[in-house]
mmCIF file with all atom_site columns, C-alpha atoms in Angstrom:
data_model
loop_
_atom_site.group_PDB
_atom_site.id
_atom_site.type_symbol
_atom_site.label_atom_id
_atom_site.label_alt_id
_atom_site.label_comp_id
_atom_site.label_asym_id
_atom_site.label_entity_id
_atom_site.label_seq_id
_atom_site.pdbx_PDB_ins_code
_atom_site.Cartn_x
_atom_site.Cartn_y
_atom_site.Cartn_z
_atom_site.occupancy
_atom_site.B_iso_or_equiv
_atom_site.pdbx_formal_charge
_atom_site.auth_seq_id
_atom_site.auth_comp_id
_atom_site.auth_asym_id
_atom_site.auth_atom_id
_atom_site.pdbx_PDB_model_num
ATOM 1   C CA . MET A 1 1   ? -45.359 59.669 -46.451 1.00 54.00 ? 4   MET A CA 1
ATOM 2   C CA . THR A 1 2   ? -42.397 59.180 -48.739 1.00 62.00 ? 5   THR A CA 1
ATOM 3   C CA . PRO A 1 3   ? -39.305 61.179 -47.874 1.00 72.00 ? 6   PRO A CA 1
ATOM 4   C CA . SER A 1 4   ? -38.583 64.255 -49.957 1.00 85.00 ? 7   SER A CA 1
ATOM 5   C CA . PHE A 1 5   ? -34.881 63.817 -49.211 1.00 93.00 ? 8   PHE A CA 1
ATOM 6   C CA . ARG A 1 6   ? -32.649 61.031 -47.899 1.00 93.00 ? 9   ARG A CA 1
ATOM 7   C CA . ALA A 1 7   ? -28.929 60.538 -47.397 1.00 94.00 ? 10  ALA A CA 1
ATOM 8   C CA . THR A 1 8   ? -26.986 57.299 -46.983 1.00 94.00 ? 11  THR A CA 1
ATOM 9   C CA . LYS A 1 9   ? -23.499 56.297 -45.906 1.00 92.00 ? 12  LYS A CA 1
ATOM 10  C CA . SER A 1 10  ? -20.824 57.082 -48.456 1.00 92.00 ? 13  SER A CA 1
ATOM 11  C CA . PRO A 1 11  ? -20.441 54.194 -50.935 1.00 92.00 ? 14  PRO A CA 1
ATOM 12  C CA . ALA A 1 12  ? -16.697 54.892 -51.145 1.00 93.00 ? 15  ALA A CA 1
ATOM 13  C CA . ARG A 1 13  ? -16.306 54.288 -47.406 1.00 91.00 ? 16  ARG A CA 1
ATOM 14  C CA . GLN A 1 14  ? -18.372 51.116 -47.607 1.00 93.00 ? 17  GLN A CA 1
ATOM 15  C CA . LEU A 1 15  ? -16.165 49.921 -50.467 1.00 95.00 ? 18  LEU A CA 1
ATOM 16  C CA . LEU A 1 16  ? -13.008 50.691 -48.457 1.00 96.00 ? 19  LEU A CA 1
ATOM 17  C CA . LEU A 1 17  ? -14.368 48.728 -45.479 1.00 95.00 ? 20  LEU A CA 1
ATOM 18  C CA . THR A 1 18  ? -15.090 45.778 -47.753 1.00 97.00 ? 21  THR A CA 1
ATOM 19  C CA . ALA A 1 19  ? -11.638 45.982 -49.358 1.00 97.00 ? 22  ALA A CA 1
ATOM 20  C CA . ALA A 1 20  ? -9.938  46.107 -45.946 1.00 98.00 ? 23  ALA A CA 1
ATOM 21  C CA . GLY A 1 21  ? -11.945 43.052 -44.886 1.00 98.00 ? 24  GLY A CA 1
ATOM 22  C CA . VAL A 1 22  ? -10.940 41.132 -48.002 1.00 98.00 ? 25  VAL A CA 1
ATOM 23  C CA . LEU A 1 23  ? -7.270  41.984 -47.376 1.00 98.00 ? 26  LEU A CA 1
ATOM 24  C CA . LEU A 1 24  ? -7.527  40.680 -43.815 1.00 98.00 ? 27  LEU A CA 1
ATOM 25  C CA . LEU A 1 25  ? -9.152  37.476 -45.052 1.00 98.00 ? 28  LEU A CA 1
ATOM 26  C CA . LEU A 1 26  ? -6.348  37.000 -47.592 1.00 97.00 ? 29  LEU A CA 1
ATOM 27  C CA . ALA A 1 27  ? -3.760  37.637 -44.875 1.00 97.00 ? 30  ALA A CA 1
ATOM 28  C CA . ALA A 1 28  ? -5.435  34.996 -42.688 1.00 97.00 ? 31  ALA A CA 1
ATOM 29  C CA . LEU A 1 29  ? -5.347  32.528 -45.567 1.00 97.00 ? 32  LEU A CA 1
ATOM 30  C CA . ASP A 1 30  ? -1.651  33.201 -46.129 1.00 97.00 ? 33  ASP A CA 1
ATOM 31  C CA . VAL A 1 31  ? -0.697  32.972 -42.446 1.00 96.00 ? 34  VAL A CA 1
ATOM 32  C CA . VAL A 1 32  ? -2.560  29.707 -41.869 1.00 96.00 ? 35  VAL A CA 1
ATOM 33  C CA . ILE A 1 33  ? -2.324  27.823 -45.180 1.00 96.00 ? 36  ILE A CA 1
ATOM 34  C CA . LEU A 1 34  ? -0.466  29.380 -48.123 1.00 96.00 ? 37  LEU A CA 1
ATOM 35  C CA . HIS A 1 35  ? 2.683   30.849 -46.530 1.00 95.00 ? 38  HIS A CA 1
ATOM 36  C CA . LYS A 1 36  ? 3.487   32.926 -49.628 1.00 96.00 ? 39  LYS A CA 1
ATOM 37  C CA . LEU A 1 37  ? 4.270   36.101 -47.678 1.00 95.00 ? 40  LEU A CA 1
ATOM 38  C CA . SER A 1 38  ? 4.530   34.640 -44.187 1.00 94.00 ? 41  SER A CA 1
ATOM 39  C CA . ASP A 1 39  ? 7.028   32.064 -43.000 1.00 94.00 ? 42  ASP A CA 1
ATOM 40  C CA . PRO A 1 40  ? 5.824   28.474 -42.590 1.00 94.00 ? 43  PRO A CA 1
ATOM 41  C CA . PRO A 1 41  ? 6.330   26.670 -39.268 1.00 94.00 ? 44  PRO A CA 1
ATOM 42  C CA . THR A 1 42  ? 9.861   25.434 -38.665 1.00 94.00 ? 45  THR A CA 1
ATOM 43  C CA . THR A 1 43  ? 10.530  21.849 -39.795 1.00 93.00 ? 46  THR A CA 1
ATOM 44  C CA . ASN A 1 44  ? 13.494  19.519 -39.450 1.00 94.00 ? 47  ASN A CA 1
ATOM 45  C CA . ASP A 1 45  ? 15.428  18.021 -42.377 1.00 93.00 ? 48  ASP A CA 1
ATOM 46  C CA . ASP A 1 46  ? 12.767  15.316 -42.812 1.00 93.00 ? 49  ASP A CA 1
ATOM 47  C CA . GLY A 1 47  ? 9.957   17.897 -43.161 1.00 91.00 ? 50  GLY A CA 1
ATOM 48  C CA . VAL A 1 48  ? 8.444   17.162 -39.738 1.00 94.00 ? 51  VAL A CA 1
ATOM 49  C CA . ILE A 1 49  ? 7.300   20.177 -37.718 1.00 94.00 ? 52  ILE A CA 1
ATOM 50  C CA . THR A 1 50  ? 9.607   20.770 -34.751 1.00 95.00 ? 53  THR A CA 1
ATOM 51  C CA . SER A 1 51  ? 8.472   21.813 -31.269 1.00 96.00 ? 54  SER A CA 1
ATOM 52  C CA . LYS A 1 52  ? 9.359   25.400 -32.223 1.00 96.00 ? 55  LYS A CA 1
ATOM 53  C CA . GLY A 1 53  ? 7.313   24.918 -35.407 1.00 95.00 ? 56  GLY A CA 1
ATOM 54  C CA . GLN A 1 54  ? 4.336   23.691 -33.367 1.00 96.00 ? 57  GLN A CA 1
ATOM 55  C CA . THR A 1 55  ? 4.491   26.871 -31.288 1.00 96.00 ? 58  THR A CA 1
ATOM 56  C CA . GLU A 1 56  ? 4.702   28.942 -34.486 1.00 96.00 ? 59  GLU A CA 1
ATOM 57  C CA . ARG A 1 57  ? 1.737   27.018 -35.901 1.00 96.00 ? 60  ARG A CA 1
ATOM 58  C CA . ARG A 1 58  ? -0.391  27.767 -32.821 1.00 97.00 ? 61  ARG A CA 1
ATOM 59  C CA . THR A 1 59  ? 0.554   31.441 -33.079 1.00 97.00 ? 62  THR A CA 1
ATOM 60  C CA . ASP A 1 60  ? -0.334  31.409 -36.791 1.00 97.00 ? 63  ASP A CA 1
ATOM 61  C CA . LEU A 1 61  ? -3.729  29.890 -35.984 1.00 97.00 ? 64  LEU A CA 1
ATOM 62  C CA . ILE A 1 62  ? -4.406  32.593 -33.411 1.00 98.00 ? 65  ILE A CA 1
ATOM 63  C CA . TRP A 1 63  ? -3.466  35.359 -35.870 1.00 97.00 ? 66  TRP A CA 1
ATOM 64  C CA . GLY A 1 64  ? -5.414  33.653 -38.644 1.00 97.00 ? 67  GLY A CA 1
ATOM 65  C CA . THR A 1 65  ? -8.507  33.433 -36.471 1.00 98.00 ? 68  THR A CA 1
ATOM 66  C CA . LEU A 1 66  ? -8.194  37.092 -35.447 1.00 98.00 ? 69  LEU A CA 1
ATOM 67  C CA . PHE A 1 67  ? -7.737  38.208 -39.075 1.00 98.00 ? 70  PHE A CA 1
ATOM 68  C CA . THR A 1 68  ? -10.666 36.031 -40.213 1.00 98.00 ? 71  THR A CA 1
ATOM 69  C CA . VAL A 1 69  ? -13.057 37.408 -37.600 1.00 98.00 ? 72  VAL A CA 1
ATOM 70  C CA . ALA A 1 70  ? -12.047 41.034 -38.181 1.00 98.00 ? 73  ALA A CA 1
ATOM 71  C CA . GLY A 1 71  ? -11.981 40.655 -41.960 1.00 98.00 ? 74  GLY A CA 1
ATOM 72  C CA . GLY A 1 72  ? -15.318 38.872 -42.043 1.00 98.00 ? 75  GLY A CA 1
ATOM 73  C CA . ALA A 1 73  ? -16.924 41.577 -39.902 1.00 97.00 ? 76  ALA A CA 1
ATOM 74  C CA . LEU A 1 74  ? -15.559 44.318 -42.166 1.00 97.00 ? 77  LEU A CA 1
ATOM 75  C CA . VAL A 1 75  ? -16.804 42.541 -45.289 1.00 97.00 ? 78  VAL A CA 1
ATOM 76  C CA . VAL A 1 76  ? -20.264 42.021 -43.786 1.00 96.00 ? 79  VAL A CA 1
ATOM 77  C CA . VAL A 1 77  ? -20.546 45.639 -42.612 1.00 92.00 ? 80  VAL A CA 1
ATOM 78  C CA . GLY A 1 78  ? -19.087 47.164 -45.789 1.00 94.00 ? 81  GLY A CA 1
ATOM 79  C CA . ALA A 1 79  ? -20.862 44.973 -48.334 1.00 94.00 ? 82  ALA A CA 1
ATOM 80  C CA . GLY A 1 80  ? -24.062 45.017 -46.318 1.00 90.00 ? 83  GLY A CA 1
ATOM 81  C CA . GLY A 1 81  ? -23.977 48.803 -46.240 1.00 88.00 ? 84  GLY A CA 1
ATOM 82  C CA . MET A 1 82  ? -23.450 48.951 -49.994 1.00 89.00 ? 85  MET A CA 1
ATOM 83  C CA . LEU A 1 83  ? -26.208 46.457 -50.772 1.00 90.00 ? 86  LEU A CA 1
ATOM 84  C CA . THR A 1 84  ? -28.871 47.767 -48.411 1.00 88.00 ? 87  THR A CA 1
ATOM 85  C CA . ALA A 1 85  ? -28.045 51.479 -48.761 1.00 85.00 ? 88  ALA A CA 1
ATOM 86  C CA . ARG A 1 86  ? -30.191 52.282 -45.739 1.00 89.00 ? 89  ARG A CA 1
ATOM 87  C CA . SER A 1 87  ? -30.693 55.970 -45.236 1.00 93.00 ? 90  SER A CA 1
ATOM 88  C CA . VAL A 1 88  ? -29.034 57.735 -42.312 1.00 95.00 ? 91  VAL A CA 1
ATOM 89  C CA . ILE A 1 89  ? -31.445 60.673 -42.546 1.00 96.00 ? 92  ILE A CA 1
ATOM 90  C CA . GLU A 1 90  ? -34.808 61.218 -44.201 1.00 96.00 ? 93  GLU A CA 1
ATOM 91  C CA . LEU A 1 91  ? -36.695 64.470 -44.500 1.00 96.00 ? 94  LEU A CA 1
ATOM 92  C CA . ASP A 1 92  ? -40.407 64.604 -45.287 1.00 94.00 ? 95  ASP A CA 1
ATOM 93  C CA . ASP A 1 93  ? -43.226 67.072 -44.704 1.00 92.00 ? 96  ASP A CA 1
ATOM 94  C CA . ASP A 1 94  ? -43.896 65.811 -41.164 1.00 94.00 ? 97  ASP A CA 1
ATOM 95  C CA . ALA A 1 95  ? -40.548 65.064 -39.548 1.00 95.00 ? 98  ALA A CA 1
ATOM 96  C CA . MET A 1 96  ? -36.824 64.566 -39.711 1.00 97.00 ? 99  MET A CA 1
ATOM 97  C CA . ARG A 1 97  ? -35.996 60.872 -39.379 1.00 97.00 ? 100 ARG A CA 1
ATOM 98  C CA . LEU A 1 98  ? -32.492 59.909 -38.176 1.00 97.00 ? 101 LEU A CA 1
ATOM 99  C CA . ARG A 1 99  ? -30.964 56.428 -37.918 1.00 96.00 ? 102 ARG A CA 1
ATOM 100 C CA . VAL A 1 100 ? -29.301 57.007 -34.555 1.00 96.00 ? 103 VAL A CA 1
ATOM 101 C CA . ALA A 1 101 ? -31.435 54.930 -32.188 1.00 93.00 ? 104 ALA A CA 1
ATOM 102 C CA . GLY A 1 102 ? -29.473 51.818 -33.181 1.00 89.00 ? 105 GLY A CA 1
ATOM 103 C CA . PRO A 1 103 ? -27.987 50.169 -36.242 1.00 84.00 ? 106 PRO A CA 1
ATOM 104 C CA . MET A 1 104 ? -31.451 49.651 -37.743 1.00 85.00 ? 107 MET A CA 1
ATOM 105 C CA . SER A 1 105 ? -33.574 52.020 -35.615 1.00 93.00 ? 108 SER A CA 1
ATOM 106 C CA . TYR A 1 106 ? -34.694 55.559 -36.337 1.00 95.00 ? 109 TYR A CA 1
ATOM 107 C CA . ILE A 1 107 ? -35.964 58.425 -34.242 1.00 96.00 ? 110 ILE A CA 1
ATOM 108 C CA . ASP A 1 108 ? -38.468 60.875 -35.659 1.00 96.00 ? 111 ASP A CA 1
ATOM 109 C CA . ILE A 1 109 ? -38.293 64.538 -34.716 1.00 97.00 ? 112 ILE A CA 1
ATOM 110 C CA . PRO A 1 110 ? -41.417 66.431 -35.862 1.00 96.00 ? 113 PRO A CA 1
ATOM 111 C CA . TRP A 1 111 ? -40.700 69.770 -37.527 1.00 96.00 ? 114 TRP A CA 1
ATOM 112 C CA . GLN A 1 112 ? -42.874 71.656 -35.021 1.00 94.00 ? 115 GLN A CA 1
ATOM 113 C CA . GLU A 1 113 ? -40.495 70.540 -32.222 1.00 96.00 ? 116 GLU A CA 1
ATOM 114 C CA . ILE A 1 114 ? -37.357 71.691 -34.068 1.00 96.00 ? 117 ILE A CA 1
ATOM 115 C CA . GLN A 1 115 ? -36.186 75.213 -33.300 1.00 96.00 ? 118 GLN A CA 1
ATOM 116 C CA . SER A 1 116 ? -33.197 75.226 -35.660 1.00 96.00 ? 119 SER A CA 1
ATOM 117 C CA . VAL A 1 117 ? -31.007 72.996 -37.804 1.00 97.00 ? 120 VAL A CA 1
ATOM 118 C CA . ARG A 1 118 ? -27.404 73.977 -38.469 1.00 97.00 ? 121 ARG A CA 1
ATOM 119 C CA . SER A 1 119 ? -24.024 72.507 -39.247 1.00 97.00 ? 122 SER A CA 1
ATOM 120 C CA . GLY A 1 120 ? -20.967 72.537 -37.044 1.00 95.00 ? 123 GLY A CA 1
ATOM 121 C CA . ARG A 1 121 ? -17.626 70.937 -36.356 1.00 92.00 ? 124 ARG A CA 1
ATOM 122 C CA . ASP A 1 122 ? -16.702 68.665 -33.451 1.00 87.00 ? 125 ASP A CA 1
ATOM 123 C CA . TYR A 1 123 ? -13.124 68.922 -32.173 1.00 80.00 ? 126 TYR A CA 1
ATOM 124 C CA . ASP A 1 124 ? -13.199 66.012 -29.695 1.00 71.00 ? 127 ASP A CA 1
ATOM 125 C CA . ASP A 1 125 ? -9.897  64.469 -30.807 1.00 65.00 ? 128 ASP A CA 1
ATOM 126 C CA . ASP A 1 126 ? -7.659  67.252 -29.459 1.00 69.00 ? 129 ASP A CA 1
ATOM 127 C CA . GLY A 1 127 ? -8.786  69.614 -32.217 1.00 63.00 ? 130 GLY A CA 1
ATOM 128 C CA . ARG A 1 128 ? -6.668  68.053 -34.939 1.00 76.00 ? 131 ARG A CA 1
ATOM 129 C CA . ILE A 1 129 ? -9.296  66.894 -37.410 1.00 82.00 ? 132 ILE A CA 1
ATOM 130 C CA . PRO A 1 130 ? -12.762 68.406 -37.041 1.00 88.00 ? 133 PRO A CA 1
ATOM 131 C CA . THR A 1 131 ? -15.706 66.085 -37.618 1.00 90.00 ? 134 THR A CA 1
ATOM 132 C CA . PRO A 1 132 ? -18.724 67.560 -39.419 1.00 94.00 ? 135 PRO A CA 1
ATOM 133 C CA . VAL A 1 133 ? -21.870 67.422 -37.295 1.00 96.00 ? 136 VAL A CA 1
ATOM 134 C CA . LEU A 1 134 ? -25.547 68.186 -37.792 1.00 97.00 ? 137 LEU A CA 1
ATOM 135 C CA . LEU A 1 135 ? -26.897 70.236 -34.888 1.00 97.00 ? 138 LEU A CA 1
ATOM 136 C CA . ILE A 1 136 ? -30.638 69.984 -34.232 1.00 98.00 ? 139 ILE A CA 1
ATOM 137 C CA . ASP A 1 137 ? -32.093 72.242 -31.536 1.00 97.00 ? 140 ASP A CA 1
ATOM 138 C CA . VAL A 1 138 ? -35.404 70.998 -30.137 1.00 97.00 ? 141 VAL A CA 1
ATOM 139 C CA . GLU A 1 139 ? -37.793 72.706 -27.740 1.00 95.00 ? 142 GLU A CA 1
ATOM 140 C CA . ASP A 1 140 ? -37.707 69.842 -25.236 1.00 94.00 ? 143 ASP A CA 1
ATOM 141 C CA . ARG A 1 141 ? -35.655 66.657 -25.538 1.00 93.00 ? 144 ARG A CA 1
ATOM 142 C CA . THR A 1 142 ? -37.807 64.800 -23.015 1.00 93.00 ? 145 THR A CA 1
ATOM 143 C CA . GLY A 1 143 ? -39.132 61.667 -24.668 1.00 91.00 ? 146 GLY A CA 1
ATOM 144 C CA . TYR A 1 144 ? -36.164 61.190 -26.970 1.00 95.00 ? 147 TYR A CA 1
ATOM 145 C CA . PRO A 1 145 ? -33.805 58.304 -26.197 1.00 94.00 ? 148 PRO A CA 1
ATOM 146 C CA . ASP A 1 146 ? -30.327 58.572 -24.722 1.00 92.00 ? 149 ASP A CA 1
ATOM 147 C CA . GLY A 1 147 ? -27.447 56.287 -25.715 1.00 90.00 ? 150 GLY A CA 1
ATOM 148 C CA . LEU A 1 148 ? -27.659 57.023 -29.417 1.00 95.00 ? 151 LEU A CA 1
ATOM 149 C CA . TRP A 1 149 ? -25.432 55.648 -32.200 1.00 93.00 ? 152 TRP A CA 1
ATOM 150 C CA . GLY A 1 150 ? -23.344 58.373 -33.838 1.00 92.00 ? 153 GLY A CA 1
ATOM 151 C CA . ALA A 1 151 ? -25.175 61.134 -32.006 1.00 95.00 ? 154 ALA A CA 1
ATOM 152 C CA . VAL A 1 152 ? -25.232 62.698 -28.561 1.00 95.00 ? 155 VAL A CA 1
ATOM 153 C CA . TRP A 1 153 ? -27.530 65.083 -26.719 1.00 96.00 ? 156 TRP A CA 1
ATOM 154 C CA . ARG A 1 154 ? -25.945 68.213 -25.253 1.00 94.00 ? 157 ARG A CA 1
ATOM 155 C CA . GLY A 1 155 ? -28.768 70.003 -23.530 1.00 95.00 ? 158 GLY A CA 1
ATOM 156 C CA . ASN A 1 156 ? -31.612 70.317 -26.018 1.00 96.00 ? 159 ASN A CA 1
ATOM 157 C CA . THR A 1 157 ? -29.248 70.074 -29.000 1.00 97.00 ? 160 THR A CA 1
ATOM 158 C CA . LEU A 1 158 ? -28.705 66.794 -30.810 1.00 97.00 ? 161 LEU A CA 1
ATOM 159 C CA . HIS A 1 159 ? -25.171 66.515 -32.271 1.00 96.00 ? 162 HIS A CA 1
ATOM 160 C CA . VAL A 1 160 ? -25.201 63.983 -35.145 1.00 97.00 ? 163 VAL A CA 1
ATOM 161 C CA . ASP A 1 161 ? -21.898 62.783 -36.612 1.00 95.00 ? 164 ASP A CA 1
ATOM 162 C CA . THR A 1 162 ? -22.217 63.213 -40.399 1.00 95.00 ? 165 THR A CA 1
ATOM 163 C CA . ASP A 1 163 ? -18.713 62.076 -41.291 1.00 91.00 ? 166 ASP A CA 1
ATOM 164 C CA . GLY A 1 164 ? -19.117 59.397 -43.931 1.00 91.00 ? 167 GLY A CA 1
ATOM 165 C CA . TRP A 1 165 ? -22.490 60.540 -45.288 1.00 94.00 ? 168 TRP A CA 1
ATOM 166 C CA . ASP A 1 166 ? -22.871 60.732 -49.058 1.00 94.00 ? 169 ASP A CA 1
ATOM 167 C CA . THR A 1 167 ? -24.302 64.259 -48.728 1.00 95.00 ? 170 THR A CA 1
ATOM 168 C CA . ALA A 1 168 ? -22.594 67.261 -47.153 1.00 95.00 ? 171 ALA A CA 1
ATOM 169 C CA . VAL A 1 169 ? -24.097 68.390 -43.867 1.00 96.00 ? 172 VAL A CA 1
ATOM 170 C CA . GLU A 1 170 ? -24.612 71.880 -45.295 1.00 96.00 ? 173 GLU A CA 1
ATOM 171 C CA . ASP A 1 171 ? -26.921 70.451 -47.983 1.00 97.00 ? 174 ASP A CA 1
ATOM 172 C CA . VAL A 1 172 ? -28.975 68.702 -45.291 1.00 97.00 ? 175 VAL A CA 1
ATOM 173 C CA . VAL A 1 173 ? -29.249 71.993 -43.379 1.00 97.00 ? 176 VAL A CA 1
ATOM 174 C CA . ILE A 1 174 ? -30.449 73.888 -46.459 1.00 96.00 ? 177 ILE A CA 1
ATOM 175 C CA . ARG A 1 175 ? -33.049 71.231 -47.302 1.00 96.00 ? 178 ARG A CA 1
ATOM 176 C CA . SER A 1 176 ? -34.230 71.185 -43.669 1.00 96.00 ? 179 SER A CA 1
ATOM 177 C CA . GLU A 1 177 ? -34.602 74.969 -43.593 1.00 95.00 ? 180 GLU A CA 1
ATOM 178 C CA . LEU A 1 178 ? -36.610 74.902 -46.823 1.00 93.00 ? 181 LEU A CA 1
ATOM 179 C CA . ILE A 1 179 ? -39.001 72.333 -45.355 1.00 93.00 ? 182 ILE A CA 1
ATOM 180 C CA . MET A 1 180 ? -39.279 74.255 -42.062 1.00 93.00 ? 183 MET A CA 1
ATOM 181 C CA . GLU A 1 181 ? -40.167 77.461 -43.939 1.00 90.00 ? 184 GLU A CA 1
ATOM 182 C CA . ARG A 1 182 ? -43.069 75.859 -45.847 1.00 83.00 ? 185 ARG A CA 1
ATOM 183 C CA . PRO A 1 183 ? -46.484 76.896 -44.658 1.00 78.00 ? 186 PRO A CA 1
ATOM 184 C CA . ARG A 1 184 ? -48.281 74.103 -42.803 1.00 65.00 ? 187 ARG A CA 1
ATOM 185 C CA . GLU A 1 185 ? -51.926 73.167 -42.934 1.00 62.00 ? 188 GLU A CA 1
ATOM 186 C CA . GLY A 1 186 ? -53.798 75.363 -40.497 1.00 59.00 ? 189 GLY A CA 1
ATOM 187 C CA . ASP A 1 187 ? -51.150 78.092 -40.503 1.00 59.00 ? 190 ASP A CA 1
ATOM 188 C CA . GLU A 1 188 ? -52.497 81.618 -40.802 1.00 59.00 ? 191 GLU A CA 1
ATOM 189 C CA . GLU A 1 189 ? -51.328 83.577 -43.786 1.00 54.00 ? 192 GLU A CA 1
#
């Protein structure tokens, strides 16, 4: 069944990741080749790289490689996230589907197993900046995987990190409650 609601990662965050990756790639290019902002290796009066310059060149290559790898990864993750726009949550008449089983894997939680859906705040980093979380209480978490991406089980409650979603966690809670309140086939009226 097609989802009645879906949320994705924030496009602004994906764009910032991509921009940071591009900046790192430009920095790598400057450190290794261009030397517009960075200093070139030390040379003697004839333009030949000195032994100190050779050491500087090796260091520049190490930094350039590090910047290239990190920048490339950020560009791939950011641009890939913008282009694919894979949902992080989908709600339909049968279940709530969350992309927390892995970078491309979802878990489905049928509505009949969900006791409540609510929003909350996680204060794990010494309480300075609270992270918005989606709290899903299930009757029995047996059968659901551990070691989730961006989510953790605490008892029978799944805490899903919603920081960076394009939709506020409160909106997801309201939509979930509306779906949970709908009469199901076979329900007595």
